[in-house]
Short mmCIF file of C-alpha atoms and ligand atoms in Angstrom, two decimals:
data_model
loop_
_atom_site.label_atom_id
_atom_site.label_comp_id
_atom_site.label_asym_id
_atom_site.label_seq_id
_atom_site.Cartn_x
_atom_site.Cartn_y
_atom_site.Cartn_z
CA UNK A 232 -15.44 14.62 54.99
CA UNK A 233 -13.80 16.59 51.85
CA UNK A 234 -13.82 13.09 49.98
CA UNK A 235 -16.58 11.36 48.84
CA UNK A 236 -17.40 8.53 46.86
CA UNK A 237 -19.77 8.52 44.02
CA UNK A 238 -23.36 7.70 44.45
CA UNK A 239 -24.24 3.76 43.88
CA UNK A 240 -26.01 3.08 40.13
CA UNK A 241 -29.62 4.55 40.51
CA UNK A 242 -32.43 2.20 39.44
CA UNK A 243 -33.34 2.67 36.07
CA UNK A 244 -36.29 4.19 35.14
CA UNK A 245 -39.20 2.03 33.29
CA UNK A 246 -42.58 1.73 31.94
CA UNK A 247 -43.12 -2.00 31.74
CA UNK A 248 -41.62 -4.49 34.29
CA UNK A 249 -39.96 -7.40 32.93
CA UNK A 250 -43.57 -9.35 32.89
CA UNK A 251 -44.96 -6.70 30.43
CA UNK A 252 -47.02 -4.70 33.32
CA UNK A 253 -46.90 -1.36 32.63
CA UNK A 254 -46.09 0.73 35.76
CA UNK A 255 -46.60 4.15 37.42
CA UNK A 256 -44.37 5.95 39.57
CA UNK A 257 -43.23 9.27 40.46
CA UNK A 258 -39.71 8.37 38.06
CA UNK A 259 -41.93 7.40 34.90
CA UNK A 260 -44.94 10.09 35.38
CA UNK A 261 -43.64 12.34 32.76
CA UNK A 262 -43.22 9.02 30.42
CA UNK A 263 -46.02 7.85 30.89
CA UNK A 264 -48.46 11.06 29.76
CA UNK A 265 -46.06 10.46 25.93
CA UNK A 266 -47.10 6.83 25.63
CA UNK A 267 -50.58 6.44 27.14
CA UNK A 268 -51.53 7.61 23.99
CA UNK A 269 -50.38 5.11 21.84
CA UNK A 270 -53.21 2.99 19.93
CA UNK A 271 -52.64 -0.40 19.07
CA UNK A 272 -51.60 0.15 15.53
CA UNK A 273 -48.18 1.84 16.62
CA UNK A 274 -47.50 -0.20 19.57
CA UNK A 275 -47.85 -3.66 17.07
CA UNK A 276 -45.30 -1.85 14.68
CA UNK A 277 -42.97 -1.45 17.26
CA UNK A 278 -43.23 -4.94 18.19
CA UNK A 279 -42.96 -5.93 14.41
CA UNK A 280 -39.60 -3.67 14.08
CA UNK A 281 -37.91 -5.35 17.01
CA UNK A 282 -39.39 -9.05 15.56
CA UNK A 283 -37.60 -8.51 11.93
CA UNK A 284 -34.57 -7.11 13.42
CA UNK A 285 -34.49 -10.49 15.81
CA UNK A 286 -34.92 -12.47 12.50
CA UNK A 287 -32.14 -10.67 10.46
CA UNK A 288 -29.94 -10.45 12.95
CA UNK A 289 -29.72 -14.64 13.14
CA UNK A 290 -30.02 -15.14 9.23
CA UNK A 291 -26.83 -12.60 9.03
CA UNK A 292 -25.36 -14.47 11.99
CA UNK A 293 -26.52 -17.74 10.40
CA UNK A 294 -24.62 -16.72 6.76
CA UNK A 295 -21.49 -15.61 8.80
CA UNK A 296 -20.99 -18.99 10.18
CA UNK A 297 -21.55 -20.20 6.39
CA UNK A 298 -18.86 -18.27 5.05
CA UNK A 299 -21.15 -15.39 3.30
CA UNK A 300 -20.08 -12.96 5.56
CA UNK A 301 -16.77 -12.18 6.44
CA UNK A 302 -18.38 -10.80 10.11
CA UNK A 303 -21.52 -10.25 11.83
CA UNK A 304 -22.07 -7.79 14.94
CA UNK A 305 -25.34 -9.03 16.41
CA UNK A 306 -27.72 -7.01 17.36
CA UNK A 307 -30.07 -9.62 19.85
CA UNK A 308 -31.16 -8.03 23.20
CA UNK A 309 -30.67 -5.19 21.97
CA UNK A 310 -33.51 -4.47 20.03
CA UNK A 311 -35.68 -2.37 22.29
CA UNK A 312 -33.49 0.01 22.59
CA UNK A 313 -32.32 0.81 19.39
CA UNK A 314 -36.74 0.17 18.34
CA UNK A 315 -38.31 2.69 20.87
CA UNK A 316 -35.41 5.65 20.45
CA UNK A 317 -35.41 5.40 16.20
CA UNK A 318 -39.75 5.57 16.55
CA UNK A 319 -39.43 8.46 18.89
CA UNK A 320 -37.47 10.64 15.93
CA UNK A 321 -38.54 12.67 12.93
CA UNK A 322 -38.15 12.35 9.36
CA UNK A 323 -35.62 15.19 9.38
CA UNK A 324 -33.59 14.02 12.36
CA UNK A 325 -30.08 12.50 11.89
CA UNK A 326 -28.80 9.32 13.34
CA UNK A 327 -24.98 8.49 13.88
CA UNK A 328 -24.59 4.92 14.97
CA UNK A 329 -21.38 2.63 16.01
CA UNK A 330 -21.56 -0.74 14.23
CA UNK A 331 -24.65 -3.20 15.74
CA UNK A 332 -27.60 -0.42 15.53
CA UNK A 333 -29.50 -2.76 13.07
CA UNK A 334 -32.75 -1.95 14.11
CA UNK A 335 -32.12 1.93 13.94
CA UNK A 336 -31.38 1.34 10.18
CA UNK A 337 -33.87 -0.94 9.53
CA UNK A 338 -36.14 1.38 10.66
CA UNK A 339 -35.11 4.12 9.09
CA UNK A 340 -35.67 2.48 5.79
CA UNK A 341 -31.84 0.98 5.54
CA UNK A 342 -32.34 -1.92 2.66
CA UNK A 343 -31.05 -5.60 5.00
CA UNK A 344 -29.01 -6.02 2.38
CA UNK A 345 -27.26 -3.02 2.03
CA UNK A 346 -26.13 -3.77 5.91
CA UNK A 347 -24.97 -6.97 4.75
CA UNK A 348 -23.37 -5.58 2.28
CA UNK A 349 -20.80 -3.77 4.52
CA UNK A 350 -20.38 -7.18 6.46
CA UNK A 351 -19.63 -9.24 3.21
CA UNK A 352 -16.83 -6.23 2.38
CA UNK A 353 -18.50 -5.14 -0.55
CA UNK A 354 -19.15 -1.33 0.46
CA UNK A 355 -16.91 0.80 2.79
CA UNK A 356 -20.21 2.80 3.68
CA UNK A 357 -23.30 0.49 1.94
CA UNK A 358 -26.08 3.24 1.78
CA UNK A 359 -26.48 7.12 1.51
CA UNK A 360 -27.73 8.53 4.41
CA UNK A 361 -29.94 11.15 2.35
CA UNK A 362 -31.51 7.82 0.69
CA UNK A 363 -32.00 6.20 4.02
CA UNK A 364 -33.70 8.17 6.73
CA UNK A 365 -30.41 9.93 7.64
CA UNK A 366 -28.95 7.16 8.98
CA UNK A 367 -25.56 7.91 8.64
CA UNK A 368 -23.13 4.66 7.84
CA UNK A 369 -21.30 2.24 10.39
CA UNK A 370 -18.52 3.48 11.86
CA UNK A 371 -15.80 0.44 13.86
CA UNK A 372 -13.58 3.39 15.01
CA UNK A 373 -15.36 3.44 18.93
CA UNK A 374 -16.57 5.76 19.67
CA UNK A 375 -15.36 8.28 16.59
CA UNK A 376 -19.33 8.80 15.53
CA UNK A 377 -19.89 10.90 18.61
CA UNK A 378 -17.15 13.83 17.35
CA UNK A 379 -19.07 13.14 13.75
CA UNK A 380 -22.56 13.74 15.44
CA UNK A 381 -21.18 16.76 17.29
CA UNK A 382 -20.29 18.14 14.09
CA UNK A 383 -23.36 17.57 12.00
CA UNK A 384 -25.05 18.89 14.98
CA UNK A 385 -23.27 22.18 15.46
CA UNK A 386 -23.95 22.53 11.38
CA UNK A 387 -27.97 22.12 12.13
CA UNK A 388 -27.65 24.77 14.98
CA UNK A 389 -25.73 27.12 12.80
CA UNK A 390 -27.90 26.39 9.69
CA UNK A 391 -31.36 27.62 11.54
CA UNK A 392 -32.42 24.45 11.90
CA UNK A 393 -33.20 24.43 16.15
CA UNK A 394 -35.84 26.39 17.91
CA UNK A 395 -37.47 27.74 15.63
CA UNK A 396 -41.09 26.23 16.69
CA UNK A 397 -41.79 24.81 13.47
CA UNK A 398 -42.07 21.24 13.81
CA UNK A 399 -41.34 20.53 10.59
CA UNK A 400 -38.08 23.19 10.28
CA UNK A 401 -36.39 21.94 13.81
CA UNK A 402 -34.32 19.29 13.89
CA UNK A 403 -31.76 17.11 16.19
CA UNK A 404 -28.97 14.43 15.39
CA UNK A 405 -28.98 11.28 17.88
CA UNK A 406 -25.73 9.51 18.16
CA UNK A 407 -25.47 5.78 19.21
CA UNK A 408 -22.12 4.31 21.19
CA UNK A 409 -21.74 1.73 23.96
CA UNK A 410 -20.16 1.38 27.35
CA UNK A 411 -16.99 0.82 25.69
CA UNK A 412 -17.01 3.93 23.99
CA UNK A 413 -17.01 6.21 26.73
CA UNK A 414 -13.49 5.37 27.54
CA UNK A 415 -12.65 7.13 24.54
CA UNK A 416 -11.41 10.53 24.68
CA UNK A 417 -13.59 11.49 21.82
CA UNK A 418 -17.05 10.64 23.54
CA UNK A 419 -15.79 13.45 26.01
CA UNK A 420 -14.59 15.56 23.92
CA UNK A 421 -18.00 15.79 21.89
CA UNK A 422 -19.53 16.07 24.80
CA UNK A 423 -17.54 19.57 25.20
CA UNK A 424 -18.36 20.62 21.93
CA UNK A 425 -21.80 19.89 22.39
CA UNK A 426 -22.35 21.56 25.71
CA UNK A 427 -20.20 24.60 24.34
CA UNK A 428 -22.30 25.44 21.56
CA UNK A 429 -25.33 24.23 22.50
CA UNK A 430 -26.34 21.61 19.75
CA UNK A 431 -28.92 19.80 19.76
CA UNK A 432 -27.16 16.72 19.80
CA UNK A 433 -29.08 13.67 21.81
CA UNK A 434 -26.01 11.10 23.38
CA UNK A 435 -27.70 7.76 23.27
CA UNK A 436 -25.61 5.32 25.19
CA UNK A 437 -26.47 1.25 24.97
CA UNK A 438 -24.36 0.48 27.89
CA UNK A 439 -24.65 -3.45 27.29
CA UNK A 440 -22.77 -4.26 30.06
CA UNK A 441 -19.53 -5.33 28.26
CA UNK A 442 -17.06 -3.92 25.83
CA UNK A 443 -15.59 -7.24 24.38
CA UNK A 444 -14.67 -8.97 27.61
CA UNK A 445 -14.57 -6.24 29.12
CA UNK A 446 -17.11 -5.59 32.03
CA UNK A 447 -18.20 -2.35 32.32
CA UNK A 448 -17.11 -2.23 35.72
CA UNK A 449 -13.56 -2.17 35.13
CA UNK A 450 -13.83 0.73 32.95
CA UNK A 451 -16.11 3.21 34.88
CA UNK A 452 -16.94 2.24 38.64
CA UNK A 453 -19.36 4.95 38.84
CA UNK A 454 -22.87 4.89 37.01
CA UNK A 455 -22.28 6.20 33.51
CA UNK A 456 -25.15 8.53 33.66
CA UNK A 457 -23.45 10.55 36.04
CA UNK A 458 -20.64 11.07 33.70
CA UNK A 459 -22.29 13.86 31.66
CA UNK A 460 -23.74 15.94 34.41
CA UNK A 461 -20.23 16.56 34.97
CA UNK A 462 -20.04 18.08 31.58
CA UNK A 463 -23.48 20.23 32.28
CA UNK A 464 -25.27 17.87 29.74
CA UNK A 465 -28.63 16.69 31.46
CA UNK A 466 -28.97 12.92 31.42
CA UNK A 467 -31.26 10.01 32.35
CA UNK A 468 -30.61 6.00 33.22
CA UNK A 469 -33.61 3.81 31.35
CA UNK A 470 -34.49 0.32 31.32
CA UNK A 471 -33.05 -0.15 27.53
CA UNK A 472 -35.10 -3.69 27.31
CA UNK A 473 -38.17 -1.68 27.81
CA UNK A 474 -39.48 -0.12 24.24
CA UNK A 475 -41.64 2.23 25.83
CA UNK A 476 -39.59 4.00 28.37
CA UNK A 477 -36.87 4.23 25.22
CA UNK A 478 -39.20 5.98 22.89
CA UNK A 479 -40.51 8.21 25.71
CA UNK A 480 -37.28 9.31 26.97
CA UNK A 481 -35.84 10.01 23.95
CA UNK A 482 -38.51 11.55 22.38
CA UNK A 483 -38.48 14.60 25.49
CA UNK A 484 -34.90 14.35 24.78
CA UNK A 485 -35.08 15.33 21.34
CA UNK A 486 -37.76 17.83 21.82
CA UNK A 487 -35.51 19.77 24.18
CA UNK A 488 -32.19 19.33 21.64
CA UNK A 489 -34.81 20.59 18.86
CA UNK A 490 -36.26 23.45 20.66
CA UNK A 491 -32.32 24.83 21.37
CA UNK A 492 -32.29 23.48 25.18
CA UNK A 493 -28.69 21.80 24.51
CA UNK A 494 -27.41 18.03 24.37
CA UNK A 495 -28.81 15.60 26.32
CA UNK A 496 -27.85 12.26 27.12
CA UNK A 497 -29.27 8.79 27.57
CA UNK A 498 -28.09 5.52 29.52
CA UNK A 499 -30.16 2.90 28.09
CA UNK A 500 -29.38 -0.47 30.28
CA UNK A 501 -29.29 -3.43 28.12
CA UNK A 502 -27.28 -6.60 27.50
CA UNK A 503 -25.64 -8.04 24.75
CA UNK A 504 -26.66 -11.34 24.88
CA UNK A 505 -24.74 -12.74 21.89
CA UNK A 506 -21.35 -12.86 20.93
CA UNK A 507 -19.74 -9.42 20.68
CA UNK A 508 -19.33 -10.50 17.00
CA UNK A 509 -19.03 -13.74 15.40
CA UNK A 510 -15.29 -13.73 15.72
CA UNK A 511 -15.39 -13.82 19.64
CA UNK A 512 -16.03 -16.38 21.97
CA UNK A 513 -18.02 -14.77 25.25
CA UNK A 514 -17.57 -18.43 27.18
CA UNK A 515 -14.34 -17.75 28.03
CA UNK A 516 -14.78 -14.66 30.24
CA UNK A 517 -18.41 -14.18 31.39
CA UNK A 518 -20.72 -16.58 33.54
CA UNK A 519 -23.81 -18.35 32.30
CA UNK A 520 -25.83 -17.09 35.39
CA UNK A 521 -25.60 -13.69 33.98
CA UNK A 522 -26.43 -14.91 30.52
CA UNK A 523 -29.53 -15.93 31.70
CA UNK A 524 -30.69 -13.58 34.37
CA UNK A 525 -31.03 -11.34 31.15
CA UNK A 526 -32.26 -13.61 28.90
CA UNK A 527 -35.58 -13.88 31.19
CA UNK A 528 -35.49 -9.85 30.77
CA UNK A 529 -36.19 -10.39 26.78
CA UNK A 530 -37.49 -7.22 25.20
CA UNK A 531 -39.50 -8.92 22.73
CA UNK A 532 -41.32 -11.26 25.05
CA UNK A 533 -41.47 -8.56 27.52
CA UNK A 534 -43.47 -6.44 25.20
CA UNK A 535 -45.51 -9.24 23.80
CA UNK A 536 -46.70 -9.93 27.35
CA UNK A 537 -47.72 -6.33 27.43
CA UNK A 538 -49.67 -6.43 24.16
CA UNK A 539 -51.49 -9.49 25.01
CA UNK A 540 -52.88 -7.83 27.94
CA UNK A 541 -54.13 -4.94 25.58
CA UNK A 542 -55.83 -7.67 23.72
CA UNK A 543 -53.24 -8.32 20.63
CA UNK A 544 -53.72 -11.88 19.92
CA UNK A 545 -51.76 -14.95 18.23
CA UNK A 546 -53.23 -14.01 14.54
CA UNK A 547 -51.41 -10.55 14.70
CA UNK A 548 -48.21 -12.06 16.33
CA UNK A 549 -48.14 -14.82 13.35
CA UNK A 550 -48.36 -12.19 10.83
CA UNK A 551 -45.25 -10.47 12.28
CA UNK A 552 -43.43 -13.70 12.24
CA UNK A 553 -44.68 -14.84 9.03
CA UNK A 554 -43.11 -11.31 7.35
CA UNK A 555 -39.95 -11.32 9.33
CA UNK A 556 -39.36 -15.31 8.22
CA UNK A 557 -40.21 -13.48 4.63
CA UNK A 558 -37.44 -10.87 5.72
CA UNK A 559 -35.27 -13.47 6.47
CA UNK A 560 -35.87 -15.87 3.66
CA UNK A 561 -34.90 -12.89 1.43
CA UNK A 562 -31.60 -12.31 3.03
CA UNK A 563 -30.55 -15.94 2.82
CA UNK A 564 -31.70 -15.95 -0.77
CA UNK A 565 -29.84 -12.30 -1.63
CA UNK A 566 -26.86 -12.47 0.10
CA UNK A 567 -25.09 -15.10 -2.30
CA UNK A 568 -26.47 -13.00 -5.30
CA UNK A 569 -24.87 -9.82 -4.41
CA UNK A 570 -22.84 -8.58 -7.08
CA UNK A 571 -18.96 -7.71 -6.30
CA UNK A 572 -18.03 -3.61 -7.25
CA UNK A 573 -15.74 -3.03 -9.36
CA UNK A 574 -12.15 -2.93 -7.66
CA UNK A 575 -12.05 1.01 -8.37
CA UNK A 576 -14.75 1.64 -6.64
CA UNK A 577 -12.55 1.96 -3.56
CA UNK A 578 -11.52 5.23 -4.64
CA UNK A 579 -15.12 6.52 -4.67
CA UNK A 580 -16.20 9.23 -2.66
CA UNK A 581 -12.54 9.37 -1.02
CA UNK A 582 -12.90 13.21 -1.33
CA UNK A 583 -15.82 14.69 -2.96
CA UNK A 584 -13.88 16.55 -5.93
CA UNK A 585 -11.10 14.65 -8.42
CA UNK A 586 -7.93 14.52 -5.85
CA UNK A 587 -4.14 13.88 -7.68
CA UNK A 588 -3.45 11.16 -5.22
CA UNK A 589 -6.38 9.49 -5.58
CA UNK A 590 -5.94 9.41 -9.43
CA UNK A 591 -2.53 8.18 -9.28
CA UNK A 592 -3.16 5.30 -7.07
CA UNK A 593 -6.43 4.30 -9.26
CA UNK A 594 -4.33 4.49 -12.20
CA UNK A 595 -1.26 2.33 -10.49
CA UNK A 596 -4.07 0.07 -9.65
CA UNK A 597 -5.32 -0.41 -13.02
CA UNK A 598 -1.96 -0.69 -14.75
CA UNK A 599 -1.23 -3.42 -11.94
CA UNK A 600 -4.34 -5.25 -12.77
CA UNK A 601 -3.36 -5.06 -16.29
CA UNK A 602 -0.16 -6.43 -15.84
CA UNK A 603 -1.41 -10.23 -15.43
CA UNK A 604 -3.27 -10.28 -19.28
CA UNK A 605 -6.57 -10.33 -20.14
CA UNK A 606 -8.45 -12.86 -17.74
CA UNK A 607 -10.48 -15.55 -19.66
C1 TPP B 893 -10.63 3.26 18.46
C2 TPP B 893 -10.84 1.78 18.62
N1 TPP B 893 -10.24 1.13 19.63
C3 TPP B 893 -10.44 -0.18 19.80
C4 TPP B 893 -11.22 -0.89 18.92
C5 TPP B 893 -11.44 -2.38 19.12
N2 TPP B 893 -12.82 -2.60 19.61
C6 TPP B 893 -13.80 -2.98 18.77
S1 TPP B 893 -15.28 -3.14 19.56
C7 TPP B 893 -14.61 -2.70 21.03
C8 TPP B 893 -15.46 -2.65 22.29
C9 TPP B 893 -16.58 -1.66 22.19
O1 TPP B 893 -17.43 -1.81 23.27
P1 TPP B 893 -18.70 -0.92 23.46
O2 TPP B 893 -18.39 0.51 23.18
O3 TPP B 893 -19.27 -1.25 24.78
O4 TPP B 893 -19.70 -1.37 22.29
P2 TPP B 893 -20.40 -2.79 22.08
O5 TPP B 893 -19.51 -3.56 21.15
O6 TPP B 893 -20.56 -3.44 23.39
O7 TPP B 893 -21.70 -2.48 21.41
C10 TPP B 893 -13.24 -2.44 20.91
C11 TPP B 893 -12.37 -2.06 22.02
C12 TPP B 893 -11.82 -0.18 17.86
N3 TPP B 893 -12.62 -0.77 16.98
N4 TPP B 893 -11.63 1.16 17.74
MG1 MG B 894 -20.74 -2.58 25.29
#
């Protein structure tokens, strides 16, 4: 038979099963060796990255719904994903993500409010990336970041920066997109690039099952980890509500980018369980069956479970909650008190040298401003 059909979606591969028992298998062995040595100290601030981001994530969604925001992307269910891939990278590492990777910048050491910021329409970008970890800023254009990424990560190749064996010389760029994305001709076409030159570029897909309302289904009836074997770009499916198996598969993924092996690319299976943002209304096209079949695979209560059985107990757990209630106490408070830029500010950083057109629309702004008098 010349004609075949693709293969059906291969299991993903985990460390802890949905009730927080960590698991060994032949898919996981090489996983496992990275995170058996984990004390308890890392594992709780894991926990505590995924616990703020929880907490933000419904204060922003919270001040949305209050008029503070003008739109919130949330970020719940998520979390493990975005947690265990941003603790697997270096200080020197770059990160590229879409628009609901709140817990990559958090981690990275992006301010809360400086991602509000963006929501409330007060920044175009909201933080430098050389400030913040490398985390470069939002982007809404799907799937656009991945062509960025492939960029930066052709410059790191071609600046000396990959297999060199110094750990602290090497580097790697990860870039963050969903299902949705891949539909997009650039998500293929950075794929290319990558493959073609080699970059160490690390393709982390959170394929949340839906791109609006949009199943993911309808857009690729083959598993999307098969998609970039077809481009030569080694790839892996992982339990993306497991924080374990995401920080051990991307960490041998960036190794191998670092050390000059090439892209590689990760299917992290998640779910959005929220609204894909607060404008949309996920009621009207998906079940409540499915809502909640996921909502029992929580990766926060998943990984408690886990830590409890390594002898964490309720003290440690309230101090986590008692900071991210801090965390989100703070954003409630600073979010109102967030000053608005000044109106030329849009012109900022359009190019990085003086431009004519930029100066003659700033000054056509200003003479327009001026024409309604002095304000009082
Ligand atoms: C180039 C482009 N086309 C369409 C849109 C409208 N749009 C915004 S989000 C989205 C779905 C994205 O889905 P996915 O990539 O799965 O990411 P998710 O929102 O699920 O994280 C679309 C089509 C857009 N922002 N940019
Ligand atoms: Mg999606």
């Amino acid at each position: 038979m010349p004609f075949r059909a693709a293969d059906p979606a291969t299991t993903p591969i985990r460390l802890l099963e949905p009730n927080g028992v960590l698991v060994e298998n032949e898919d996981n062995a090489e996983f496992h060796a990275i995170v058996d040595s984990f004390d308890t100290t890392m594992l709780l601030s894991m926990h505590r990255d995924m616990v703020r981001t929880r907490r933000f994530d419904h204060a922003a969604a919270n001040l949305q719904r209050q008029g503070q925001l003008g739109l919130w992307v949330p970020s719940h269910g998520q979390e493990a994903a975005q947690v265990g891939s941003a603790h697997a990278l270096r200080p020197q590492d770059h990160l590229f993500p879409s628009y609901r990777e709140h817990a990559v910048a958090l981690v990275r050491g992006v301010e809360p409010l400086e991602i509000i910021g963006v929501f409330r329409g007060l920044a175009h970008g909201g933080w430098n990336p050389d400030e913040r970890g490398n985390v470069h800023i939002y982007t809404l254009v799907i799937g656009s970041q991945t062509l960025h990424a492939a960029g930066y990560a052709t410059g790191q190749q071609l600046d000396g920066a990959v297999g060199t064996g110094d750990p602290a010389r090497d580097e790697c760029t990860v870039v963050y997109f969903g299902d949705g994305a891949t539909s997009q001709g650039d998500v293929s076409e950075a794929m290319v690039f990558a493959r073609s030159s080699d970059a160490p570029l690390v393709f982390f897909l959170q394929n949340n099952r839906w791109a609006i309302s949009v199943p993911v289904a309808v857009q690729s009836p083959t598993p999307l980890v098969d998609r970039p074997r077809g481009f030569g770009i080694p790839s892996a499916r992982i339990d993306g509500n497991d924080v374990l198996v995401s920080y051990a598969a991307t960490r041998i993924a960036a190794e191998a980018a670092r050390a000059g092996s090439g892209p590689r690319f990760i299917e992290a299976d998640t779910y959005r369980i929220g609204a894909h943002t607060s404008s949309d209304d996920p009621t009207r096209y998906r079940g409540d069956d499915e809502l909640e079949a996921w909502v029992r695979r929580d990766p926060i209560l998943r990984f408690e479970a886990f830590l409890r059985s390594r002898g964490v107990g309720d003290a440690e757990f309230a101090a986590i909650d008692a900071e991210a209630d801090e965390l989100a106490h703070e954003v409630r408070a600073g979010t109102p008190a967030l000053v608005d830029p000044p109106l030329e500010a849009m012109f900022d950083h359009v190019y990085r040298d003086p431009h004519p057109r930029i100066d003659e629309q700033r000054a056509w702004l200003q003479q327009y401003e001026a024409s309604f008098g002095a304000s009082s």
